[in-house]
């Protein structure tokens, strides 16, 4: 059974275990860091491909500050911008990627992460009639707010707060677009 | 100021750590037989969660992130928590024997309470939206979040212990005795807490 | 105990969920669907088997007073290895299970088996014990997941057999407690026969 404890062997065994474990972890990290990066890039590219028309090459990740908040976005030459926009939804953060063409027309949106109620707010990910209304939306002509608030967005039944958050996220992304055009 | 208020309400009621996030369920079921032990455990958890979150937050920000070692978060945090619990136990024994008597026996159990590691990891990895924009918590917010979360733990624990004391005196069908009826009670409690969702 | 008994005891006699009532947090949190339950079970089994093997190897030379910290470091190492592998090769699964992968470190099943079994048995037996308990845990999580998925979303392993939604409460927090409670009643009833 277990060896008798004294200060020397206690310190020795703890140091030894920590050394061996960090060595193992270092090796595993070295091996997996490449695939982890690839997986992240593949995920982002898949999202960008969904929100913008076909493009070639690797979009570059950039950051911009609008009204004191930082936004991450991807500049896709020839296609437009893919802006990541996060707002507070019903159950927690609701994170979208919004594709906006060079002309300022919204191309498509995709939910990156959410914590909305299953079967209610979570429908913002699946309900086609809700998601598809934003395809080809011109924020300059139509207001990004639910009809209840005097806008033009048809909310998901019984999920006004989620729909409101979704609209706000797109509106924020559009402001990012305006800022970027102004800078160019 | 409103932001802190939102954090507190959200952490205690809306995203209650036990009833909505399922963290720390084992001790929640284990020591809620009596109201007095439940109160003691809640106090100890409160203390350790808040302290551990602050320490791990600082370690993450000033040590792991600058060195690019964030993949070691899990192992670093659990070691810090284990060490902290030991230190708290020793210090408490020295400076406040009466408090040690009240909380002492619960302290060793806390190292493996996943609520502590869960909150510490949540704070450094998740984005939160209180108020408008989503952001990572700063130290002040993290502290308030940890304290409020652990108060939520205490609230759920004390409420549940009160109910369990009543349950023990009732005639429960044999197969339901003990944990099953306790779990079903928690289920109904969780349903009640679901009513808070959306208020923040 | 026979080698076969080591593997099968986790399924019924020492079932970690229904008899030992250990590792409740992932059991409740990740079983929103059958697939999620299965994945969480397998992830835990991975750590359980490897930590059991290593701990049974080092137990004789670890001084008594520091054995808990040493075991925790070993377990945490395997959990981090698992985290890195999952991020690299199954990022989707890693994202769904989220926080509960790193929390395997504090799953009482893993440390519990190290203390109760691995530190006093041979490497082979410890590995089998890890497989047995791991299988029992995986099976329990999958069963809870199946029940919650059928009731909550009207589907099974992603295959939908009713149109529209199920009883949503079952995929949310209350359903987890209720399903586990009632399954435990059923288990007690059957086991007492």
Coordinates of C-alpha atoms in Angstrom, one line a residue:
Chain A
X1 CA 0.0 0.0 0.0
X2 CA 0.9 3.7 0.0
X3 CA 4.3 4.7 1.1
X4 CA 5.0 6.4 4.5
X5 CA 4.9 10.2 4.2
X6 CA 7.8 12.4 5.0
X7 CA 8.5 15.9 3.8
X8 CA 11.1 14.8 1.3
X9 CA 9.1 12.2 -0.5
X10 CA 6.0 14.3 -0.4
X11 CA 7.7 17.2 -2.1
X12 CA 9.5 14.9 -4.5
X13 CA 6.4 13.0 -5.6
X14 CA 4.3 16.2 -6.1
X15 CA 7.1 17.8 -8.1
X16 CA 7.6 14.7 -10.2
X17 CA 3.9 14.3 -10.9
X18 CA 3.6 17.9 -11.9
X19 CA 6.7 17.7 -14.2
X20 CA 5.5 14.6 -16.0
X21 CA 2.0 15.9 -16.4
X22 CA 3.1 19.2 -17.8
X23 CA 5.4 17.4 -20.2
X24 CA 2.6 15.2 -21.4
X25 CA 0.3 18.2 -21.8
X26 CA 2.9 20.2 -23.6
X27 CA 3.3 17.4 -26.1
X28 CA -0.5 16.9 -26.6
X29 CA -0.9 20.7 -27.0
X30 CA 1.9 20.8 -29.6
X31 CA 0.2 18.0 -31.6
X32 CA -3.3 19.3 -31.3
X33 CA -2.8 23.1 -31.6
X34 CA -2.6 22.8 -35.4
X35 CA -5.9 20.9 -35.9
X36 CA -7.6 23.1 -33.3
X37 CA -6.8 26.2 -35.3
X38 CA -7.9 24.5 -38.5
X39 CA -11.2 23.5 -36.9
X40 CA -11.8 27.1 -35.8
X41 CA -11.0 28.5 -39.3
X42 CA -13.1 25.9 -40.9
X43 CA -16.0 26.8 -38.6
X44 CA -15.7 30.5 -39.4
X45 CA -15.4 29.9 -43.1
X46 CA -18.5 27.8 -43.1
X47 CA -20.4 30.6 -41.4
X48 CA -19.1 33.2 -43.8
X49 CA -20.0 31.0 -46.7
X50 CA -23.5 30.8 -45.4
X51 CA -24.0 34.6 -45.0
X52 CA -22.2 35.9 -48.1
X53 CA -22.2 34.9 -51.8
X54 CA -19.4 32.5 -53.0
X55 CA -15.9 33.9 -52.5
X56 CA -12.3 32.9 -53.0
X57 CA -9.3 33.0 -50.7
X58 CA -9.1 33.5 -47.0
X59 CA -11.1 36.4 -45.5
X60 CA -9.1 38.5 -43.0
X61 CA -10.4 38.9 -39.5
X62 CA -10.5 42.5 -38.3
X63 CA -11.9 44.6 -35.4
X64 CA -13.6 48.0 -35.4
X65 CA -15.0 50.2 -32.7
X66 CA -18.5 51.5 -33.0
X67 CA -20.1 53.6 -30.3
X68 CA -17.6 52.3 -27.7
X69 CA -18.2 48.6 -28.5
X70 CA -15.7 46.4 -30.3
X71 CA -16.9 44.3 -33.2
X72 CA -15.1 41.5 -35.0
X73 CA -15.7 41.3 -38.7
X74 CA -14.4 39.6 -41.8
X75 CA -13.7 41.6 -45.0
X76 CA -14.4 39.4 -48.0
X77 CA -13.2 41.2 -51.2
X78 CA -15.8 41.2 -53.9
X79 CA -18.5 39.9 -51.6
X80 CA -18.9 42.2 -48.7
X81 CA -18.6 42.1 -44.9
X82 CA -19.4 39.3 -42.4
X83 CA -19.9 41.1 -39.1
X84 CA -20.2 39.2 -35.7
X85 CA -22.8 40.9 -33.5
X86 CA -23.7 39.8 -30.0
X87 CA -26.6 41.2 -28.0
X88 CA -28.5 40.1 -24.9
X89 CA -31.4 37.7 -25.8
X90 CA -34.0 36.1 -23.6
X91 CA -31.8 33.6 -21.9
X92 CA -28.4 35.1 -22.4
X93 CA -26.1 36.3 -25.1
X94 CA -27.3 35.8 -28.7
X95 CA -24.5 35.9 -31.2
X96 CA -25.1 36.3 -34.9
X97 CA -22.9 36.6 -38.0
X98 CA -24.5 39.0 -40.4
X99 CA -23.5 39.1 -44.1
X100 CA -23.8 42.5 -45.7
X101 CA -23.0 43.0 -49.4
X102 CA -21.0 45.9 -50.8
X103 CA -24.2 47.7 -51.6
X104 CA -25.5 47.6 -48.0
X105 CA -28.1 44.9 -48.6
X106 CA -28.2 42.1 -46.0
X107 CA -27.3 38.9 -47.7
X108 CA -28.0 36.4 -44.9
X109 CA -27.7 35.8 -41.2
X110 CA -26.6 32.9 -39.1
X111 CA -26.8 32.2 -35.3
X112 CA -23.3 31.5 -33.9
X113 CA -24.4 30.8 -30.4
X114 CA -27.5 31.4 -28.2
X115 CA -29.1 30.4 -25.0
X116 CA -32.8 30.9 -25.9
X117 CA -35.6 28.7 -24.6
X118 CA -35.9 25.5 -26.6
X119 CA -39.0 25.4 -28.7
X120 CA -39.6 29.1 -28.4
X121 CA -36.8 31.6 -28.8
X122 CA -34.5 28.9 -30.1
X123 CA -36.6 28.8 -33.2
X124 CA -34.6 31.8 -34.4
X125 CA -32.1 29.2 -35.5
X126 CA -34.5 27.0 -37.4
X127 CA -37.7 28.8 -38.4
X128 CA -37.3 29.6 -42.1
X129 CA -40.1 32.1 -42.3
X130 CA -38.3 34.2 -39.7
X131 CA -34.7 33.8 -40.9
X132 CA -35.5 34.2 -44.6
X133 CA -37.2 37.6 -44.2
X134 CA -33.8 39.1 -43.7
X135 CA -32.4 37.8 -47.0
X136 CA -32.1 40.8 -49.3
X137 CA -33.3 43.2 -46.5
X138 CA -32.4 46.8 -47.2
X139 CA -31.9 48.5 -43.8
X140 CA -32.0 51.9 -45.5
X141 CA -35.6 51.3 -46.6
X142 CA -37.0 48.9 -44.0
X143 CA -36.7 49.4 -40.2
X144 CA -34.9 46.6 -38.3
X145 CA -37.4 46.3 -35.4
X146 CA -40.3 44.0 -34.7
X147 CA -43.8 45.2 -35.8
X148 CA -44.8 45.6 -32.2
X149 CA -42.2 48.4 -31.9
X150 CA -43.2 50.0 -35.2
X151 CA -40.6 48.2 -37.3
X152 CA -40.9 45.8 -40.3
X153 CA -39.7 42.5 -38.7
X154 CA -42.3 39.8 -38.3
X155 CA -41.5 38.3 -34.9
X156 CA -41.4 34.6 -34.0
X157 CA -44.7 33.7 -32.3
X158 CA -44.5 34.0 -28.5
X159 CA -40.8 35.0 -28.7
X160 CA -40.9 38.8 -29.1
X161 CA -37.8 39.3 -26.9
X162 CA -35.7 37.0 -29.0
X163 CA -36.9 38.5 -32.2
X164 CA -36.2 42.0 -30.9
X165 CA -32.7 40.9 -29.9
X166 CA -32.2 39.3 -33.3
X167 CA -33.2 42.5 -35.1
X168 CA -31.1 44.6 -32.8
X169 CA -28.1 42.4 -33.6
X170 CA -28.6 43.0 -37.3
X171 CA -29.1 46.7 -36.8
X172 CA -25.8 46.8 -34.9
X173 CA -24.0 44.9 -37.7
X174 CA -25.4 47.4 -40.2
X175 CA -24.0 50.3 -38.1
X176 CA -20.6 48.6 -38.3
X177 CA -21.0 48.4 -42.1
X178 CA -21.9 52.1 -42.2
X179 CA -18.8 52.9 -40.1
X180 CA -16.6 50.8 -42.3
X181 CA -17.9 52.5 -45.5
X182 CA -17.3 55.9 -44.0
X183 CA -13.7 54.9 -43.2
X184 CA -12.9 53.6 -46.6
Chain B
X1 CA -24.9 50.5 -10.9
X2 CA -27.9 49.0 -12.7
X3 CA -25.5 46.6 -14.3
X4 CA -24.5 45.2 -10.9
X5 CA -28.2 44.9 -10.0
X6 CA -28.8 43.0 -13.2
X7 CA -25.9 40.6 -12.4
X8 CA -27.2 40.0 -9.0
X9 CA -30.9 39.3 -10.0
X10 CA -29.8 37.2 -12.9
X11 CA -27.3 35.1 -10.9
X12 CA -29.6 34.4 -7.9
X13 CA -32.9 33.9 -9.6
X14 CA -32.8 33.6 -13.4
X15 CA -29.7 31.5 -13.9
X16 CA -29.8 29.8 -10.5
X17 CA -26.6 27.8 -10.2
X18 CA -28.3 24.6 -9.1
X19 CA -31.8 24.8 -10.6
X20 CA -30.8 26.2 -14.0
X21 CA -27.1 25.4 -14.5
X22 CA -26.9 22.1 -12.7
X23 CA -23.7 22.9 -10.8
X24 CA -23.0 21.6 -7.3
X25 CA -25.9 19.2 -7.4
X26 CA -24.1 16.4 -5.4
X27 CA -23.6 18.4 -2.2
X28 CA -27.0 20.0 -2.8
X29 CA -28.6 16.6 -2.5
X30 CA -26.1 15.3 0.0
X31 CA -26.3 17.8 2.8
X32 CA -29.8 19.2 2.5
X33 CA -31.4 16.8 4.9
X34 CA -31.3 19.3 7.8
X35 CA -31.8 23.0 7.6
X36 CA -28.8 23.7 10.0
X37 CA -26.3 21.7 7.9
X38 CA -27.7 23.3 4.7
X39 CA -27.0 26.8 6.1
X40 CA -23.5 25.8 7.2
X41 CA -22.7 24.4 3.8
X42 CA -24.1 27.4 2.0
X43 CA -22.0 29.7 4.1
X44 CA -18.8 27.8 3.3
X45 CA -19.6 27.6 -0.4
X46 CA -20.3 31.3 -0.5
X47 CA -17.0 32.1 1.0
X48 CA -15.0 29.7 -1.2
X49 CA -16.7 30.5 -4.5
X50 CA -16.1 34.2 -4.1
X51 CA -12.5 33.9 -3.0
X52 CA -11.7 31.2 -5.6
X53 CA -13.2 33.2 -8.4
X54 CA -11.2 36.3 -7.6
X55 CA -7.9 34.4 -7.3
X56 CA -8.4 32.3 -10.4
X57 CA -9.5 35.4 -12.3
X58 CA -6.3 37.2 -11.4
X59 CA -4.2 34.1 -12.2
X60 CA -5.8 33.7 -15.5
X61 CA -5.4 37.4 -16.5
X62 CA -1.9 38.0 -15.3
X63 CA -0.3 34.6 -15.7
X64 CA -2.1 32.2 -18.0
X65 CA -3.2 34.6 -20.7
X66 CA 0.1 36.5 -21.1
X67 CA 2.0 33.3 -21.3
X68 CA -0.4 31.7 -23.8
X69 CA -1.1 28.9 -21.4
X70 CA -4.9 29.1 -21.3
X71 CA -5.2 25.4 -22.2
X72 CA -3.9 24.8 -18.6
X73 CA -7.0 26.6 -17.1
X74 CA -8.6 23.4 -15.8
X75 CA -5.6 22.0 -14.1
X76 CA -4.4 25.3 -12.7
X77 CA -7.8 26.3 -11.4
X78 CA -8.5 23.0 -9.6
X79 CA -5.0 23.1 -7.9
X80 CA -5.6 26.7 -6.9
X81 CA -9.1 25.8 -5.5
X82 CA -7.7 22.8 -3.6
X83 CA -4.9 24.9 -2.1
X84 CA -7.3 27.7 -1.2
X85 CA -9.6 25.4 0.6
X86 CA -6.7 24.0 2.6
X87 CA -5.5 27.6 3.5
X88 CA -9.0 28.7 4.4
X89 CA -9.3 25.7 6.7
X90 CA -6.0 26.4 8.5
X91 CA -6.7 30.2 8.8
X92 CA -10.2 29.7 10.0
X93 CA -9.1 27.2 12.6
X94 CA -6.6 29.8 13.9
X95 CA -8.6 33.0 13.9
X96 CA -12.1 32.0 14.4
X97 CA -12.7 28.6 16.1
X98 CA -16.4 29.2 16.3
X99 CA -16.8 29.8 12.6
X100 CA -14.5 26.8 12.0
X101 CA -16.9 24.7 14.0
X102 CA -19.8 25.8 11.9
X103 CA -18.1 25.5 8.5
X104 CA -15.1 23.3 9.1
X105 CA -16.6 19.9 8.3
X106 CA -17.9 21.1 5.0
X107 CA -14.6 22.6 3.7
X108 CA -12.9 19.4 2.5
X109 CA -16.1 18.6 0.6
X110 CA -15.9 21.8 -1.3
X111 CA -12.8 21.0 -3.4
X112 CA -14.8 18.5 -5.4
X113 CA -17.9 20.7 -5.5
X114 CA -18.2 21.5 -9.2
X115 CA -19.9 24.8 -8.5
X116 CA -16.6 26.3 -7.5
X117 CA -14.6 25.2 -10.6
X118 CA -17.7 25.8 -12.7
X119 CA -18.1 29.5 -11.7
X120 CA -14.4 30.1 -11.9
X121 CA -14.3 28.7 -15.5
X122 CA -17.5 30.4 -16.5
X123 CA -16.2 33.8 -15.5
X124 CA -13.0 33.6 -17.6
X125 CA -14.5 31.8 -20.7
X126 CA -18.0 33.1 -21.2
X127 CA -19.3 36.4 -22.6
X128 CA -22.1 38.0 -20.6
X129 CA -24.7 40.4 -21.6
X130 CA -25.9 42.6 -18.7
X131 CA -27.1 45.9 -20.0
X132 CA -26.4 46.2 -23.7
X133 CA -23.2 44.9 -25.2
X134 CA -21.7 41.4 -24.7
X135 CA -18.4 41.4 -23.0
X136 CA -16.1 39.5 -20.7
X137 CA -16.5 40.4 -17.0
X138 CA -14.0 42.7 -15.3
X139 CA -12.8 42.0 -11.8
X140 CA -15.5 43.9 -10.0
X141 CA -18.3 42.3 -12.0
X142 CA -16.7 38.9 -11.6
X143 CA -16.6 39.3 -7.9
X144 CA -20.3 40.4 -7.7
X145 CA -21.2 37.6 -10.1
X146 CA -19.5 35.0 -7.9
X147 CA -21.0 36.3 -4.7
X148 CA -24.5 36.5 -6.2
X149 CA -24.2 33.0 -7.7
X150 CA -23.2 31.5 -4.4
X151 CA -26.1 33.4 -2.7
X152 CA -28.3 31.7 -5.2
X153 CA -26.8 28.4 -4.2
X154 CA -27.5 29.2 -0.6
X155 CA -31.1 30.2 -1.4
X156 CA -31.9 27.1 -3.3
X157 CA -30.2 25.0 -0.6
X158 CA -32.0 26.5 2.3
X159 CA -35.4 26.4 0.6
X160 CA -34.9 22.8 -0.4
X161 CA -33.7 21.7 3.1
X162 CA -36.8 23.3 4.6
X163 CA -39.0 21.2 2.2
X164 CA -37.0 18.1 2.9
X165 CA -37.5 18.4 6.6
X166 CA -41.2 18.4 6.0
X167 CA -41.0 15.5 3.5
X168 CA -39.2 13.3 6.0
X169 CA -42.2 13.4 8.2
X170 CA -44.6 12.4 5.5
X171 CA -45.6 8.9 4.4
X172 CA -43.9 8.5 1.1
X173 CA -44.3 5.4 -1.1
X174 CA -41.4 3.0 -0.5
X175 CA -39.8 3.3 -4.0
X176 CA -40.0 7.1 -3.8
X177 CA -38.3 7.3 -0.3
X178 CA -35.1 9.3 -0.1
X179 CA -33.5 10.6 -3.2
X180 CA -36.2 10.0 -5.8
X181 CA -38.8 12.1 -4.0
X182 CA -36.1 14.7 -3.4
X183 CA -35.2 14.9 -7.1
X184 CA -38.9 15.3 -8.0
X185 CA -39.2 18.1 -5.5
X186 CA -36.2 19.8 -7.0
X187 CA -37.8 19.4 -10.4
X188 CA -40.9 21.3 -9.2
X189 CA -38.7 23.9 -7.6
X190 CA -36.8 24.3 -10.9
X191 CA -40.1 24.8 -12.7
X192 CA -41.0 27.6 -10.3
X193 CA -37.7 29.2 -10.9
X194 CA -38.3 29.0 -14.7
X195 CA -40.9 31.7 -14.1
X196 CA -38.0 34.2 -13.5
X197 CA -36.5 33.7 -16.9
X198 CA -36.6 36.7 -19.2
X199 CA -36.9 39.3 -16.4
X200 CA -33.3 40.4 -16.9
Chain C
X1 CA -14.6 -11.0 -8.4
X2 CA -14.3 -12.4 -11.9
X3 CA -13.0 -10.3 -14.7
X4 CA -16.5 -10.3 -16.3
X5 CA -18.1 -9.3 -13.1
X6 CA -15.8 -6.3 -12.9
X7 CA -17.2 -5.0 -16.2
X8 CA -20.9 -5.8 -15.5
X9 CA -21.2 -4.6 -11.9
X10 CA -21.3 -1.0 -13.1
X11 CA -24.4 -1.7 -15.1
X12 CA -26.6 -2.7 -12.2
X13 CA -25.2 -3.5 -8.9
X14 CA -22.8 -0.5 -8.6
X15 CA -24.5 1.7 -11.2
X16 CA -22.9 5.1 -10.6
X17 CA -26.0 7.1 -11.3
X18 CA -28.9 5.1 -9.9
X19 CA -27.2 3.2 -7.0
X20 CA -24.1 5.2 -6.0
X21 CA -25.7 8.5 -7.0
X22 CA -22.4 10.1 -8.1
X23 CA -21.7 12.7 -10.8
X24 CA -25.1 14.2 -10.8
X25 CA -24.2 17.5 -12.5
X26 CA -23.3 16.2 -15.9
X27 CA -26.0 13.6 -15.6
X28 CA -28.6 16.3 -15.3
X29 CA -27.1 19.0 -17.5
X30 CA -26.0 17.1 -20.6
X31 CA -28.8 14.7 -21.1
X32 CA -31.1 16.9 -23.2
X33 CA -30.9 14.4 -26.0
X34 CA -29.8 10.7 -26.3
X35 CA -26.7 11.6 -28.4
X36 CA -25.5 14.3 -25.9
X37 CA -25.9 11.8 -23.0
X38 CA -24.0 9.1 -24.9
X39 CA -21.2 11.5 -25.8
X40 CA -20.8 12.8 -22.2
X41 CA -20.7 9.2 -20.9
X42 CA -18.0 8.2 -23.4
X43 CA -15.9 11.3 -22.5
X44 CA -16.1 10.5 -18.8
X45 CA -15.3 6.8 -19.5
X46 CA -12.1 7.9 -21.4
X47 CA -10.9 9.9 -18.4
X48 CA -12.0 7.2 -16.0
X49 CA -10.1 4.3 -17.7
X50 CA -6.9 6.2 -18.2
X51 CA -6.8 7.7 -14.7
X52 CA -7.6 4.3 -13.1
X53 CA -4.7 2.7 -15.0
X54 CA -2.2 5.4 -14.1
X55 CA -3.3 5.7 -10.5
X56 CA -3.1 2.0 -9.9
X57 CA 0.5 2.1 -11.3
X58 CA 1.6 5.0 -9.1
X59 CA -0.4 4.4 -6.0
X60 CA 2.2 2.2 -4.2
X61 CA 4.9 4.9 -4.4
X62 CA 2.8 7.9 -3.6
X63 CA 3.1 9.1 0.0
X64 CA -0.2 8.8 1.9
X65 CA -0.6 12.4 2.9
X66 CA -0.4 13.8 -0.7
X67 CA -2.3 11.2 -2.5
X68 CA -5.4 13.3 -3.1
X69 CA -3.5 16.2 -4.8
X70 CA -1.4 13.7 -6.9
X71 CA -4.6 11.9 -8.1
X72 CA -6.3 15.3 -8.9
X73 CA -3.3 16.3 -11.0
X74 CA -3.4 13.0 -12.9
X75 CA -7.1 13.3 -13.5
X76 CA -6.9 17.0 -14.5
X77 CA -4.1 16.1 -17.0
X78 CA -6.3 13.5 -18.7
X79 CA -9.2 15.9 -18.7
X80 CA -7.1 18.5 -20.4
X81 CA -5.8 15.9 -22.9
X82 CA -9.5 15.1 -23.6
X83 CA -10.4 18.8 -24.0
X84 CA -7.6 19.4 -26.5
X85 CA -8.4 16.2 -28.5
X86 CA -12.1 17.1 -28.6
X87 CA -11.4 20.7 -29.7
X88 CA -9.2 19.5 -32.4
X89 CA -11.2 16.6 -33.8
X90 CA -14.9 16.9 -32.7
X91 CA -15.3 20.7 -32.1
X92 CA -19.0 20.5 -32.5
X93 CA -19.4 18.0 -29.7
X94 CA -17.0 20.0 -27.5
X95 CA -19.2 23.0 -28.0
X96 CA -22.5 21.2 -27.0
X97 CA -21.1 19.7 -23.9
X98 CA -19.3 22.9 -23.0
X99 CA -18.4 23.5 -19.4
X100 CA -19.1 19.9 -18.4
X101 CA -16.0 18.5 -20.1
X102 CA -13.5 20.4 -17.9
X103 CA -15.8 19.6 -15.0
X104 CA -15.1 15.9 -15.3
X105 CA -12.1 16.8 -13.0
X106 CA -14.5 17.3 -10.1
X107 CA -16.8 14.4 -11.1
X108 CA -16.9 12.4 -7.9
X109 CA -17.0 9.2 -9.9
X110 CA -13.5 9.6 -11.2
X111 CA -11.9 10.5 -7.9
X112 CA -14.2 8.0 -6.1
X113 CA -13.0 5.1 -8.2
X114 CA -9.4 6.1 -7.8
X115 CA -9.8 6.1 -4.0
X116 CA -12.1 3.1 -3.7
X117 CA -10.6 0.8 -6.3
X118 CA -7.6 1.8 -8.4
X119 CA -5.3 2.6 -5.6
X120 CA -5.5 -1.0 -4.1
X121 CA -5.9 -3.2 -7.2
X122 CA -3.8 -4.3 -10.1
X123 CA -3.5 -2.4 -13.4
X124 CA -5.6 -4.8 -15.3
X125 CA -8.4 -4.9 -12.8
X126 CA -8.4 -1.1 -12.5
X127 CA -8.7 -0.8 -16.3
X128 CA -11.7 -3.2 -16.3
X129 CA -13.2 -1.3 -13.3
X130 CA -12.9 1.9 -15.3
X131 CA -14.6 0.2 -18.3
X132 CA -17.3 -1.2 -16.2
X133 CA -18.2 1.9 -14.2
X134 CA -17.7 4.0 -17.4
X135 CA -20.2 1.8 -19.3
X136 CA -22.7 2.0 -16.4
X137 CA -22.4 5.8 -16.4
X138 CA -22.7 6.0 -20.2
X139 CA -25.7 3.7 -20.2
X140 CA -27.5 5.7 -17.5
X141 CA -26.9 9.0 -19.3
X142 CA -28.0 7.6 -22.6
X143 CA -31.2 6.2 -21.0
X144 CA -32.0 9.5 -19.4
X145 CA -31.2 11.3 -22.7
X146 CA -33.5 8.9 -24.6
X147 CA -36.4 9.6 -22.2
X148 CA -35.9 13.3 -22.2
X149 CA -35.5 13.5 -26.0
X150 CA -38.7 11.4 -26.7
X151 CA -40.8 13.4 -24.3
X152 CA -39.2 16.8 -24.9
X153 CA -38.6 16.9 -28.6
X154 CA -40.5 13.9 -29.9
X155 CA -37.4 12.4 -31.5
X156 CA -34.8 9.7 -30.8
X157 CA -31.1 10.1 -31.6
X158 CA -32.1 13.0 -33.8
X159 CA -34.8 11.0 -35.8
X160 CA -38.0 12.9 -35.4
X161 CA -41.2 10.9 -35.2
X162 CA -43.8 13.7 -34.4
X163 CA -44.1 17.0 -36.1
X164 CA -43.8 20.1 -34.0
X165 CA -42.5 20.2 -30.5
X166 CA -42.7 17.8 -27.6
X167 CA -43.3 18.7 -24.0
X168 CA -40.6 21.4 -23.8
X169 CA -40.2 21.2 -20.0
X170 CA -38.4 17.9 -20.4
X171 CA -35.5 19.4 -22.4
X172 CA -35.3 22.3 -19.9
X173 CA -34.0 22.2 -16.3
X174 CA -37.1 20.8 -14.5
X175 CA -37.4 17.9 -16.8
X176 CA -33.9 16.7 -15.9
X177 CA -34.7 16.4 -12.2
X178 CA -38.1 14.9 -12.8
X179 CA -36.9 12.2 -15.3
X180 CA -34.0 11.2 -13.1
X181 CA -36.3 11.0 -10.1
X182 CA -38.8 8.8 -11.8
X183 CA -36.2 6.6 -13.4
X184 CA -34.7 6.1 -9.9
X185 CA -38.1 5.1 -8.6
X186 CA -38.3 2.6 -11.5
X187 CA -34.8 1.3 -10.8
X188 CA -35.6 0.8 -7.1
X189 CA -38.8 -1.0 -7.9
X190 CA -37.1 -3.4 -10.3
X191 CA -34.0 -3.9 -8.2
X192 CA -36.0 -4.8 -5.1
X193 CA -37.7 -7.7 -6.9

